[in-house]
JSON list of N, CA and C in Angstrom, two decimals:
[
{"chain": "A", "resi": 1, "resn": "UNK", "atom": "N", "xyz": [-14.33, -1.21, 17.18]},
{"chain": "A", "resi": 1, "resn": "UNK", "atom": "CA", "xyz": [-14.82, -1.01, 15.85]},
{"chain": "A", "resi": 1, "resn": "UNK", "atom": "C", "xyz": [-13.70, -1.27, 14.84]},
{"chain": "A", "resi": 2, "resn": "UNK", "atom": "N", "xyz": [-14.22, -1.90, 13.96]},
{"chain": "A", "resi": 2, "resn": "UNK", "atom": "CA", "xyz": [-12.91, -2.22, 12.63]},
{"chain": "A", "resi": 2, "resn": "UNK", "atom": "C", "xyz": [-13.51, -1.45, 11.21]},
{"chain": "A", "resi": 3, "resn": "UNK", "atom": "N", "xyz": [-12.37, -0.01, 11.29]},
{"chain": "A", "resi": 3, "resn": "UNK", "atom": "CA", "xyz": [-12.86, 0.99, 10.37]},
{"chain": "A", "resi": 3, "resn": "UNK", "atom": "C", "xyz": [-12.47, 0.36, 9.09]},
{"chain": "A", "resi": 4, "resn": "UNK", "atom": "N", "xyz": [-11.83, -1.24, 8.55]},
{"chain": "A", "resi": 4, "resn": "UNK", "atom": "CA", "xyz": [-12.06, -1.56, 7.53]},
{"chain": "A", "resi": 4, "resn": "UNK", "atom": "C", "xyz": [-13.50, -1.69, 7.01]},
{"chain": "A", "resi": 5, "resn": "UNK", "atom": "N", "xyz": [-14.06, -2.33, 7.82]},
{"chain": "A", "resi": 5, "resn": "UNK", "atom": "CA", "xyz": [-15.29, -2.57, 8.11]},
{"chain": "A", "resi": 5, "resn": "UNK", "atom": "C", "xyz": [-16.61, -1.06, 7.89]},
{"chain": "A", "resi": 6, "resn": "UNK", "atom": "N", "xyz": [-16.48, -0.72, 8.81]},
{"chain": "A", "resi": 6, "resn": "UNK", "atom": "CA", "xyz": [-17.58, 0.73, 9.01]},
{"chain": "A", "resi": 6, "resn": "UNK", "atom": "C", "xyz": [-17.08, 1.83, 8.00]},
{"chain": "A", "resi": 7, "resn": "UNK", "atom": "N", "xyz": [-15.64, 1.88, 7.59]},
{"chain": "A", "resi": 7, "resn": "UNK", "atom": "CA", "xyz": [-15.15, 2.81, 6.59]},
{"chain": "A", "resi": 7, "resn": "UNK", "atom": "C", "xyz": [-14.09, 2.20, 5.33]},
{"chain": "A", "resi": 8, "resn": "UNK", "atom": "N", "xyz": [-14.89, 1.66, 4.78]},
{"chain": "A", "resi": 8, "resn": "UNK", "atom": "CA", "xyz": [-14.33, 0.69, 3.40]},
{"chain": "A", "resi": 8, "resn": "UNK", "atom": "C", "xyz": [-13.44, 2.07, 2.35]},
{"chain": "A", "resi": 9, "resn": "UNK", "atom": "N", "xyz": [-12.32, 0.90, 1.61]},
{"chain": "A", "resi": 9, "resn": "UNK", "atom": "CA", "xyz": [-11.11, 2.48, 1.41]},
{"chain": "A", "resi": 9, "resn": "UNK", "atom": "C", "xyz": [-11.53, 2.33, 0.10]},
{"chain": "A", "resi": 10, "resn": "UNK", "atom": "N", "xyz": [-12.92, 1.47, -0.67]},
{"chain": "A", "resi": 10, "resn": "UNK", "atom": "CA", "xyz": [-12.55, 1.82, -2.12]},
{"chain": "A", "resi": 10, "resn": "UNK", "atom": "C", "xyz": [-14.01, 2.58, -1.80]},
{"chain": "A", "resi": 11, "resn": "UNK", "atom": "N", "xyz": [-15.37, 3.13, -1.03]},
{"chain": "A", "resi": 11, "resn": "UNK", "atom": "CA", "xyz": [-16.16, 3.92, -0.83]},
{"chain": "A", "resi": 11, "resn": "UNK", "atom": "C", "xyz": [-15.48, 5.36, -0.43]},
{"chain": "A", "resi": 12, "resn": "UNK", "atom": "N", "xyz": [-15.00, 5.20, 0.54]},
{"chain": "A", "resi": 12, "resn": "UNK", "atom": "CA", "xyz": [-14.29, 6.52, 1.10]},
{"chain": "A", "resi": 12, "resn": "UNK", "atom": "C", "xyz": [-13.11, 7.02, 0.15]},
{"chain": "A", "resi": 13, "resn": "UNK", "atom": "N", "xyz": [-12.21, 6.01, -0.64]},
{"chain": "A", "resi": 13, "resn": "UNK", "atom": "CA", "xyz": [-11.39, 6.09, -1.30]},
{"chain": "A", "resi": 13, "resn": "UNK", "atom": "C", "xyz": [-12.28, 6.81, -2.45]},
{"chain": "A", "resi": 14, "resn": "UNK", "atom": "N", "xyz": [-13.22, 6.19, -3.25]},
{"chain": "A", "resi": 14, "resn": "UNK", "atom": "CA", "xyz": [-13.56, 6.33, -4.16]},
{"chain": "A", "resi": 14, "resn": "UNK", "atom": "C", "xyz": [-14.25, 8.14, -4.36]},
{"chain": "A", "resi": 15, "resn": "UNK", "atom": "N", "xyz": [-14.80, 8.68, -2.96]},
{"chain": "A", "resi": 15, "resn": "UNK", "atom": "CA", "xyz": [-15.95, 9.74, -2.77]},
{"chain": "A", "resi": 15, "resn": "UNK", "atom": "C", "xyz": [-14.87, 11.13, -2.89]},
{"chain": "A", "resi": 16, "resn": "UNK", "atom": "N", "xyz": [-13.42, 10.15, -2.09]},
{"chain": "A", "resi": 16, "resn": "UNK", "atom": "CA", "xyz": [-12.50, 11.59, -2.00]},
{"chain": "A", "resi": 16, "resn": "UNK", "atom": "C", "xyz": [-12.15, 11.86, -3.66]},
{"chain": "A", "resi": 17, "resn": "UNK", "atom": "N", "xyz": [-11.49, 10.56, -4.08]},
{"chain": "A", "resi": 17, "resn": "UNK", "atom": "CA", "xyz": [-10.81, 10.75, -5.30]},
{"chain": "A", "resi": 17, "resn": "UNK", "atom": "C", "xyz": [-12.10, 11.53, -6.33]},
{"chain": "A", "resi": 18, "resn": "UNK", "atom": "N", "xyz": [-13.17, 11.24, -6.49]},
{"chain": "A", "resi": 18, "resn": "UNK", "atom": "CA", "xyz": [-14.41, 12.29, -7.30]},
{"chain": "A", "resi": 18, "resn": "UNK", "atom": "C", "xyz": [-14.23, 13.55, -6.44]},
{"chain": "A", "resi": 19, "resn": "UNK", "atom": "N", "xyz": [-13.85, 13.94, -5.32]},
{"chain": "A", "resi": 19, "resn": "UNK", "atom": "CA", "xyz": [-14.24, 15.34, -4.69]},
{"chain": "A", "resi": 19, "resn": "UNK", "atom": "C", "xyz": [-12.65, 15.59, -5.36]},
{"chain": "A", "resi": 20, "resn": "UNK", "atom": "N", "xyz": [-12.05, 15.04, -5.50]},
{"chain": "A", "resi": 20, "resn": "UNK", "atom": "CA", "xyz": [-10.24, 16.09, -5.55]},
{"chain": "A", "resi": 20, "resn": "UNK", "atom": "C", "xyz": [-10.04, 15.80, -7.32]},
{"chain": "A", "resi": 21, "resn": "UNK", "atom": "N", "xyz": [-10.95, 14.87, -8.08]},
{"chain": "A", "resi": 21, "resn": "UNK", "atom": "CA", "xyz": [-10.51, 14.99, -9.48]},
{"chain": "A", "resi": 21, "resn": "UNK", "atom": "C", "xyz": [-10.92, 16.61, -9.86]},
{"chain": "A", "resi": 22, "resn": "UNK", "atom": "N", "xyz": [-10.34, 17.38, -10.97]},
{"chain": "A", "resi": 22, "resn": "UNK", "atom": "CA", "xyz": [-10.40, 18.17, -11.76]},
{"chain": "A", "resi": 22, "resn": "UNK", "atom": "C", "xyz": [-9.50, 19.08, -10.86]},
{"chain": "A", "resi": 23, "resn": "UNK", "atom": "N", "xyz": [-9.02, 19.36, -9.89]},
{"chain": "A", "resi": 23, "resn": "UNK", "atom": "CA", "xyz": [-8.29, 20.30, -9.11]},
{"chain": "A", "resi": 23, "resn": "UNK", "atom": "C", "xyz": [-6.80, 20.21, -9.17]},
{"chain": "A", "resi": 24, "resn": "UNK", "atom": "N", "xyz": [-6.06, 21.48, -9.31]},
{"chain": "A", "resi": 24, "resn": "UNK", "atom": "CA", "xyz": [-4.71, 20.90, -9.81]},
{"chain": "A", "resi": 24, "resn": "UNK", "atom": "C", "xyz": [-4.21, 20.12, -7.89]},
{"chain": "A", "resi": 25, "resn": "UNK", "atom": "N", "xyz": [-2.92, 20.17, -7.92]},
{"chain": "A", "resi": 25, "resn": "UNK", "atom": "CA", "xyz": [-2.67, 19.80, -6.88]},
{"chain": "A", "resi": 25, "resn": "UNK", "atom": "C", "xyz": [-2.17, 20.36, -6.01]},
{"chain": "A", "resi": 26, "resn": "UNK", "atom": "N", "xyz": [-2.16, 21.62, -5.91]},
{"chain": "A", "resi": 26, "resn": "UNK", "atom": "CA", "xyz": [-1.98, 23.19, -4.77]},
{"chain": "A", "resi": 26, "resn": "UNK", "atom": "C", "xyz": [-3.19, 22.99, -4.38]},
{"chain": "A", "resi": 27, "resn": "UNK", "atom": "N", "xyz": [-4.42, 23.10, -4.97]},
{"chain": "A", "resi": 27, "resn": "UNK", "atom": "CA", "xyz": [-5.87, 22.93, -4.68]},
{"chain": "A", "resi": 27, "resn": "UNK", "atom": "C", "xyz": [-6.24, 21.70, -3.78]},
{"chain": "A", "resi": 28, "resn": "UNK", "atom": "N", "xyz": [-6.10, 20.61, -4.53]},
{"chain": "A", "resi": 28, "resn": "UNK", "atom": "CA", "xyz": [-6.15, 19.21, -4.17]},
{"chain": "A", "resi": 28, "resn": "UNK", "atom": "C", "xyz": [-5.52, 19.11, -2.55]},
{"chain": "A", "resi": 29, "resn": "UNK", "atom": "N", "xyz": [-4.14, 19.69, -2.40]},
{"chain": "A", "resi": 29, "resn": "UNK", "atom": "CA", "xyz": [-3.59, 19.90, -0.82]},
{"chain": "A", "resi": 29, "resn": "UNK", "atom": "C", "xyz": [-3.82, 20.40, 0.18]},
{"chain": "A", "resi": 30, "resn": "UNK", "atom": "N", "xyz": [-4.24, 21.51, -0.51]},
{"chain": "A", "resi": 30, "resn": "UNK", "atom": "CA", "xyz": [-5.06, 22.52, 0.44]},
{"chain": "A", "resi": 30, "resn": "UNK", "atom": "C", "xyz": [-6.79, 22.38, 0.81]},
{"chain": "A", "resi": 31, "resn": "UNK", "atom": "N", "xyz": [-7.28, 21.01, -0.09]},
{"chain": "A", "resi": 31, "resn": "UNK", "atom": "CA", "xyz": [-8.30, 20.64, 0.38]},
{"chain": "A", "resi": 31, "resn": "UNK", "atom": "C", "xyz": [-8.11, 19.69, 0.90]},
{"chain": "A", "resi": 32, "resn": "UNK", "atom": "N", "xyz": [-7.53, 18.44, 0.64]},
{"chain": "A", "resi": 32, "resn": "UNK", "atom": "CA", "xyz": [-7.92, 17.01, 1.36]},
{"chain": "A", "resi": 32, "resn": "UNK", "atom": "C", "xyz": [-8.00, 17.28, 3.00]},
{"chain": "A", "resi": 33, "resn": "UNK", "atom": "N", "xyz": [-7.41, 18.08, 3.59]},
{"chain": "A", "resi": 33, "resn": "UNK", "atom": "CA", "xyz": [-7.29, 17.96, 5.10]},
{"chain": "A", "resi": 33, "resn": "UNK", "atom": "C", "xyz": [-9.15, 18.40, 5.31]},
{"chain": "A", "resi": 34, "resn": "UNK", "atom": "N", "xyz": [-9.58, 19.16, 4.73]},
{"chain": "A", "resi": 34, "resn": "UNK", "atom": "CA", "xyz": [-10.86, 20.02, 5.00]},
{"chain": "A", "resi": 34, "resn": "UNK", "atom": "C", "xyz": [-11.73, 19.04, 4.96]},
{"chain": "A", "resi": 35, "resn": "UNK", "atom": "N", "xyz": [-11.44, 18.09, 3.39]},
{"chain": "A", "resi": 35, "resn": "UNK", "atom": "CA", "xyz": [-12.57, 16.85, 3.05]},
{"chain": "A", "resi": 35, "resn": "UNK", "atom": "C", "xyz": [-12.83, 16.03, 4.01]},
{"chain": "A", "resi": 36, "resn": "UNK", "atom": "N", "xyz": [-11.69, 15.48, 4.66]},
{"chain": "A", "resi": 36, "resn": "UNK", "atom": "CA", "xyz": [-11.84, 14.60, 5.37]},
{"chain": "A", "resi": 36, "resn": "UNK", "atom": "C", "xyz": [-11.74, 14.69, 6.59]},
{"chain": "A", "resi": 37, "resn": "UNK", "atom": "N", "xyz": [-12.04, 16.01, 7.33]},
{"chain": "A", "resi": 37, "resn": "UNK", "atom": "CA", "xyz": [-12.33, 16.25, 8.61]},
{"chain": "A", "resi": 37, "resn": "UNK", "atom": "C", "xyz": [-13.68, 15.43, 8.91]},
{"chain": "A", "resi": 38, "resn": "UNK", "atom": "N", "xyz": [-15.04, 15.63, 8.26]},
{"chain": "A", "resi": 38, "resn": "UNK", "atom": "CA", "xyz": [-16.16, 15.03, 8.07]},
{"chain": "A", "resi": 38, "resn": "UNK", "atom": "C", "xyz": [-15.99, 13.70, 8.69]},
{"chain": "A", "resi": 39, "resn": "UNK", "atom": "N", "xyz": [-15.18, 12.97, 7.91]},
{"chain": "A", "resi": 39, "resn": "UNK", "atom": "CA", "xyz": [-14.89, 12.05, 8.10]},
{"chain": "A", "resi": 39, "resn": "UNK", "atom": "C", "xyz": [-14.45, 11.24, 8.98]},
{"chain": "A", "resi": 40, "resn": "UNK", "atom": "N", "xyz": [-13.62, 11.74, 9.41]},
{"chain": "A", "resi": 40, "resn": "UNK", "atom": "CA", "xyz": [-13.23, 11.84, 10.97]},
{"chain": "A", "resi": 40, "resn": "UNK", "atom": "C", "xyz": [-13.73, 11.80, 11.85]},
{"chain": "A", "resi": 41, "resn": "UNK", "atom": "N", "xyz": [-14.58, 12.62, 12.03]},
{"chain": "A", "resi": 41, "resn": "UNK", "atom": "CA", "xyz": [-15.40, 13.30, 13.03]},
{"chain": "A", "resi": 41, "resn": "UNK", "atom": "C", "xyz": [-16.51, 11.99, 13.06]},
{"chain": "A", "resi": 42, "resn": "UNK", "atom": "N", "xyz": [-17.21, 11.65, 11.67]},
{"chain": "A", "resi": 42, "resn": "UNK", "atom": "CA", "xyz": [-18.10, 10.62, 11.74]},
{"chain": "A", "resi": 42, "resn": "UNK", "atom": "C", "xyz": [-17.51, 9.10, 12.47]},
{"chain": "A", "resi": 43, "resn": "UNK", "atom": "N", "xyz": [-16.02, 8.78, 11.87]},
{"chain": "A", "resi": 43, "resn": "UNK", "atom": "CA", "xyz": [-15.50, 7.82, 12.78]},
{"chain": "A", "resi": 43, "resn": "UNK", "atom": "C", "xyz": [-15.73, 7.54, 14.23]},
{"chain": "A", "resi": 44, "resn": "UNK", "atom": "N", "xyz": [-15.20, 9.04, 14.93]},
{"chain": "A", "resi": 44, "resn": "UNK", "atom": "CA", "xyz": [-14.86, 9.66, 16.16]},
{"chain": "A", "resi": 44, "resn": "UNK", "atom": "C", "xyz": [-16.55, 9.55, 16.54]},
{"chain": "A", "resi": 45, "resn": "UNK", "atom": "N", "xyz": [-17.06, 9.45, 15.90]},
{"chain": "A", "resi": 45, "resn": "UNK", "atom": "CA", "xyz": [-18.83, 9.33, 16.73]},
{"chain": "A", "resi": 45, "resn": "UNK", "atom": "C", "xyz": [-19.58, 8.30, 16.74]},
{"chain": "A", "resi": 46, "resn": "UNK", "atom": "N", "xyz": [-18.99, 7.08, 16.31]},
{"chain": "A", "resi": 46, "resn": "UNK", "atom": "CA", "xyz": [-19.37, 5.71, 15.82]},
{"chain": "A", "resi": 46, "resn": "UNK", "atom": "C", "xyz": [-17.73, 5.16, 17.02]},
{"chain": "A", "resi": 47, "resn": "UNK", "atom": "N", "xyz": [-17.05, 5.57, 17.42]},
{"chain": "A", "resi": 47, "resn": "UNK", "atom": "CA", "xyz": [-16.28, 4.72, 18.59]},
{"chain": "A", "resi": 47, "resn": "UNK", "atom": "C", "xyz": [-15.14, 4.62, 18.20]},
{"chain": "A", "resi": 48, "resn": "UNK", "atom": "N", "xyz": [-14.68, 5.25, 16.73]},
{"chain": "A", "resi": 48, "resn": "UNK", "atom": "CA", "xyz": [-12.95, 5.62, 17.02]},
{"chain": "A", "resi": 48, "resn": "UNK", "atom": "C", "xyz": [-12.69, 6.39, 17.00]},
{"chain": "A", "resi": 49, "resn": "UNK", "atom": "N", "xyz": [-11.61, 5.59, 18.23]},
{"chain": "A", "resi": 49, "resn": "UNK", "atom": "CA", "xyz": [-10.22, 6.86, 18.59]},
{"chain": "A", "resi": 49, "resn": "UNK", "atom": "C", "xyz": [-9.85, 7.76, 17.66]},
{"chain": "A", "resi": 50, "resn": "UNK", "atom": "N", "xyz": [-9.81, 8.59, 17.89]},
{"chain": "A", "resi": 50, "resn": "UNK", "atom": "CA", "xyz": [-9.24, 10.25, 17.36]},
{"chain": "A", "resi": 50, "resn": "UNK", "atom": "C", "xyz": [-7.52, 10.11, 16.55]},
{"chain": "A", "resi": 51, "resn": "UNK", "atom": "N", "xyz": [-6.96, 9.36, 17.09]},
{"chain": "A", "resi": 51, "resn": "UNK", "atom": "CA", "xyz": [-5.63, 8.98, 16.35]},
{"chain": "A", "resi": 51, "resn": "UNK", "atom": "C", "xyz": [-6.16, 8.62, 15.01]},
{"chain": "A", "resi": 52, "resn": "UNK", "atom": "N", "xyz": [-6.49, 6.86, 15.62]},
{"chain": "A", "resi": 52, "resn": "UNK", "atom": "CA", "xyz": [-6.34, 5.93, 15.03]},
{"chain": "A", "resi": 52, "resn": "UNK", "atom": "C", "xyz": [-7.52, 6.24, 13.93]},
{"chain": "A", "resi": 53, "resn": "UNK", "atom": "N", "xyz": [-9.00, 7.27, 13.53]},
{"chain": "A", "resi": 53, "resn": "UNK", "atom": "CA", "xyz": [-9.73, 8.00, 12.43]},
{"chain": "A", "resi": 53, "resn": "UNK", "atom": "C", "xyz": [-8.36, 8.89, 11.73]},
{"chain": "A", "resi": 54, "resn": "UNK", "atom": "N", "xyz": [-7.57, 9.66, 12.28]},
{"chain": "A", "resi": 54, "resn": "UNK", "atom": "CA", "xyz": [-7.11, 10.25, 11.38]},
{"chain": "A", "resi": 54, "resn": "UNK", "atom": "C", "xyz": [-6.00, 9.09, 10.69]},
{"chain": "A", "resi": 55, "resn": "UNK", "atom": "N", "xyz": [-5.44, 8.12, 11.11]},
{"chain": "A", "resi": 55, "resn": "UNK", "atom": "CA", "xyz": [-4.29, 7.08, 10.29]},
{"chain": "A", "resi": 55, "resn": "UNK", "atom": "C", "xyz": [-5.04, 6.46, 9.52]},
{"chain": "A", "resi": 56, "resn": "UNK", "atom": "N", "xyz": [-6.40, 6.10, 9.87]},
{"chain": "A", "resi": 56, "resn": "UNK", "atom": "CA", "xyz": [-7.58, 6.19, 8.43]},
{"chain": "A", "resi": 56, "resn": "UNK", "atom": "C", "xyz": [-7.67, 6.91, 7.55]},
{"chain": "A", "resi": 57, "resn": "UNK", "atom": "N", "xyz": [-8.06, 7.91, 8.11]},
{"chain": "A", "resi": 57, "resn": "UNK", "atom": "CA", "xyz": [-8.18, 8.76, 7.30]},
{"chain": "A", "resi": 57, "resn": "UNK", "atom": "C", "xyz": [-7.12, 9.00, 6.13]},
{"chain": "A", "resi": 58, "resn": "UNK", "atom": "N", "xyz": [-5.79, 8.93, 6.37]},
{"chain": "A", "resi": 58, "resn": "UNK", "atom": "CA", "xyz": [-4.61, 8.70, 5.62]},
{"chain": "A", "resi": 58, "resn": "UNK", "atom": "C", "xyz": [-4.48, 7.59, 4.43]},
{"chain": "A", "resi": 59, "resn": "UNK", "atom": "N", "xyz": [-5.11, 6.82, 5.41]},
{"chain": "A", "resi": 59, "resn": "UNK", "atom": "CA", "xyz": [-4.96, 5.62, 4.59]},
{"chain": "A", "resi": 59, "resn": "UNK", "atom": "C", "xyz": [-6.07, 5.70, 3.17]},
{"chain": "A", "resi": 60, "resn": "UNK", "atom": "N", "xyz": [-7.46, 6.39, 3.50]},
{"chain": "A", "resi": 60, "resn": "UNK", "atom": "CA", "xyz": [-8.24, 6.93, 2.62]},
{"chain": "A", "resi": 60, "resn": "UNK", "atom": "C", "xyz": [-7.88, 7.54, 1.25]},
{"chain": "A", "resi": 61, "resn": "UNK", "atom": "N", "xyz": [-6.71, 8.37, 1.82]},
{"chain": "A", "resi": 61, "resn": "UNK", "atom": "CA", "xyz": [-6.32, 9.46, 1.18]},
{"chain": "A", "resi": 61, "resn": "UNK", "atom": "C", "xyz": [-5.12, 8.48, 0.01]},
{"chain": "A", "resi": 62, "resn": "UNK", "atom": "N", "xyz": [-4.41, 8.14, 1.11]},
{"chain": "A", "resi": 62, "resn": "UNK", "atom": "CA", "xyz": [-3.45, 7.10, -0.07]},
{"chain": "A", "resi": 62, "resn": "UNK", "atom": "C", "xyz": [-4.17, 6.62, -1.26]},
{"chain": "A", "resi": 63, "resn": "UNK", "atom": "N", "xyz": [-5.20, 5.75, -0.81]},
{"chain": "A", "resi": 63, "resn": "UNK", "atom": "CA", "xyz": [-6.34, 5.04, -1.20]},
{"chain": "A", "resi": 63, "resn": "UNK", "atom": "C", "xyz": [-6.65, 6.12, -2.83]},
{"chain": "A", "resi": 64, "resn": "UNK", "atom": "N", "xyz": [-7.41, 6.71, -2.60]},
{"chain": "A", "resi": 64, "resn": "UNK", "atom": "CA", "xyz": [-8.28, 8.32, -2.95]},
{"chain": "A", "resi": 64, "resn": "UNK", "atom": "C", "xyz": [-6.76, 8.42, -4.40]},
{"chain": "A", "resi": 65, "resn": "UNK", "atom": "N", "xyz": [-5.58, 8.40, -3.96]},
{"chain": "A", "resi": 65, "resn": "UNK", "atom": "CA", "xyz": [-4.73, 9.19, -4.92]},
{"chain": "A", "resi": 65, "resn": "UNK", "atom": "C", "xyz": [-4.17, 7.62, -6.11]},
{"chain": "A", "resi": 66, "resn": "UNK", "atom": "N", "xyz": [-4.27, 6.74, -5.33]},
{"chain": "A", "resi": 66, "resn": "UNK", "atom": "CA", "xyz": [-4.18, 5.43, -6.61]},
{"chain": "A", "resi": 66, "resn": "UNK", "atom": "C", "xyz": [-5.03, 5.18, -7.10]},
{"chain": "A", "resi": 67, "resn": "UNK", "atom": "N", "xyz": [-5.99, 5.43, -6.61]},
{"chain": "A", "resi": 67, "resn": "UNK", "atom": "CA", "xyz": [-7.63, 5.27, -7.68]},
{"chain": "A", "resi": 67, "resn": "UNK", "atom": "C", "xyz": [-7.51, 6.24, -8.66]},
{"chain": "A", "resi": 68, "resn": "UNK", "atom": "N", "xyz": [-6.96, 7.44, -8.32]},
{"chain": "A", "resi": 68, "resn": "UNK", "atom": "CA", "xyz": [-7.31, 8.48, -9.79]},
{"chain": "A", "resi": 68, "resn": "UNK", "atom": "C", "xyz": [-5.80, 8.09, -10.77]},
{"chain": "A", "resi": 69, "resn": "UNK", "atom": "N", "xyz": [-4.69, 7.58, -9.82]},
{"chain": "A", "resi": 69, "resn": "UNK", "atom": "CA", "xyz": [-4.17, 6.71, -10.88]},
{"chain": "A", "resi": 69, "resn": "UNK", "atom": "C", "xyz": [-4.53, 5.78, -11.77]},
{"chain": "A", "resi": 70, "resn": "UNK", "atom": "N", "xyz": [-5.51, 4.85, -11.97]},
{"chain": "A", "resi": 70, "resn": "UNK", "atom": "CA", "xyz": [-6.24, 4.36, -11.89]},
{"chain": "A", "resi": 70, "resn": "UNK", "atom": "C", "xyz": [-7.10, 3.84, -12.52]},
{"chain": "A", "resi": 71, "resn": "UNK", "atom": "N", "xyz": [-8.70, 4.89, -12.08]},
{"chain": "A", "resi": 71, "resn": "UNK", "atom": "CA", "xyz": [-9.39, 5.18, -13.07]},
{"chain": "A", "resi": 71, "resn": "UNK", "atom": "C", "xyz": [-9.22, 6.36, -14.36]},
{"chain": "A", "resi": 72, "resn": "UNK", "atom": "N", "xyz": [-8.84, 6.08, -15.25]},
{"chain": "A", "resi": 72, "resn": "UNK", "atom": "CA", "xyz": [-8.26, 6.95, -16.24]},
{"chain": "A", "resi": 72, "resn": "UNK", "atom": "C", "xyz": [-9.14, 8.42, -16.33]},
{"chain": "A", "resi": 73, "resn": "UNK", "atom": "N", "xyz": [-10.97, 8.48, -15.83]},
{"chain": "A", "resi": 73, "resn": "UNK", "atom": "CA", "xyz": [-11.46, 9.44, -16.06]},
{"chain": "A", "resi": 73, "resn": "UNK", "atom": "C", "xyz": [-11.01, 10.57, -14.94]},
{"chain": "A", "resi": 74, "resn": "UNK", "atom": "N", "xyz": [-10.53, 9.66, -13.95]},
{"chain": "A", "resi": 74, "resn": "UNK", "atom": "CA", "xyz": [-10.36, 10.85, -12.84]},
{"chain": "A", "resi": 74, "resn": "UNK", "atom": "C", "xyz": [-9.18, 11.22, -12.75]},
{"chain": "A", "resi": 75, "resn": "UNK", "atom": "N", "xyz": [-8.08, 10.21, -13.47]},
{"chain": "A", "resi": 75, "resn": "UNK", "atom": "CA", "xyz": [-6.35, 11.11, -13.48]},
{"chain": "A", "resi": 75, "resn": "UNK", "atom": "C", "xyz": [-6.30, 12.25, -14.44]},
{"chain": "A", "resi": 76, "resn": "UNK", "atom": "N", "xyz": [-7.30, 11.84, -15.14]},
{"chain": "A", "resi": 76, "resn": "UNK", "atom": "CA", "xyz": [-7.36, 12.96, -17.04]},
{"chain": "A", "resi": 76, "resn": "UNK", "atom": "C", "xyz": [-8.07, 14.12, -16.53]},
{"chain": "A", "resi": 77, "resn": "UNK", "atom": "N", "xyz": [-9.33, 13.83, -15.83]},
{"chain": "A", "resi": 77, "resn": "UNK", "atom": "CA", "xyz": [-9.66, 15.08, -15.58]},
{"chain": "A", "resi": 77, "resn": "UNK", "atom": "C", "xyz": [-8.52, 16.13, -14.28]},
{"chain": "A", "resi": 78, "resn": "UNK", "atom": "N", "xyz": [-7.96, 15.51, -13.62]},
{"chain": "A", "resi": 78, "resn": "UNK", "atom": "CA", "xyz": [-6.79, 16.06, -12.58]},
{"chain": "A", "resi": 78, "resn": "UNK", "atom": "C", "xyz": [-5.99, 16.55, -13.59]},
{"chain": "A", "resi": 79, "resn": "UNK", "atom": "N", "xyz": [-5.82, 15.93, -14.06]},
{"chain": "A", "resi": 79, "resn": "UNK", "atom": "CA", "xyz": [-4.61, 16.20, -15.30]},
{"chain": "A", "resi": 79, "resn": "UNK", "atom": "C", "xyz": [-4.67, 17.51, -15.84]},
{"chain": "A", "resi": 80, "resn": "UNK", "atom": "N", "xyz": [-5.79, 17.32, -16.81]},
{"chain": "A", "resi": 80, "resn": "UNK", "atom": "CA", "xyz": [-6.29, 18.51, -17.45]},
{"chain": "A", "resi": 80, "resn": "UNK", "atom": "C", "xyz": [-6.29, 20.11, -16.64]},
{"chain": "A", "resi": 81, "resn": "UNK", "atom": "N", "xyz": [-6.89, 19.76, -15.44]},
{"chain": "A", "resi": 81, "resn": "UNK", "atom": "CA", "xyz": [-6.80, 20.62, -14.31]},
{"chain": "A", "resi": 81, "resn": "UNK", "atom": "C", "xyz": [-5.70, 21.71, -13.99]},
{"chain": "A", "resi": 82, "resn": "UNK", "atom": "N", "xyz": [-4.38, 20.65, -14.12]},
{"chain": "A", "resi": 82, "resn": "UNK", "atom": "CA", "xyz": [-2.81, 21.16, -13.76]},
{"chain": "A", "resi": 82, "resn": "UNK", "atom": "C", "xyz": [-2.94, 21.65, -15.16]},
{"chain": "A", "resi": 83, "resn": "UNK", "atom": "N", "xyz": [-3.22, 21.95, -16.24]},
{"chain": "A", "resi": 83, "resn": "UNK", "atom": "CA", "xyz": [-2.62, 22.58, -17.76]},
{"chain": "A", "resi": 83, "resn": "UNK", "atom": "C", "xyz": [-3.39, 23.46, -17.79]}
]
């Protein structure tokens, strides 16, 4: 399976970065691992390896944190969040 493919990073990128905008970033840390267990797990049941979903999953997350660089509505609302 090619999780570029079955797990595209500006969909998955895009779903995390709306779930983690408005949260400062103590919040934001202490969630992303939770968010994207789901995620994982859905990989892991469609035929990838358990590693190689979570170095996705990472890569998601990278993904997820330059988009709200980014899109200006979702760094402002993060933003706002931390004040």
């Amino acid at each position: 399976m090619n999780p570029w493919d079955a797990f595209p990073l500006d969909v998955y990128g895009l779903r995390l970065a709306v779930q983690l905008a408005g949260m400062t970033e103590e919040e934001a840390d202490a969630a992303i691992d939770r968010l994207l267990v789901p995620v994982v797990d859905e990989m892991v049941a469609k035929g990838l390896g358990r590693e190689q979903a979570y170095a996705w999953a990472g890569e998601i997350a990278a993904h997820a944190g330059a988009m709200q660089a980014d899109i200006p509505i979702l760094g402002s609302a993060a933003s706002e969040a931390r004040h």
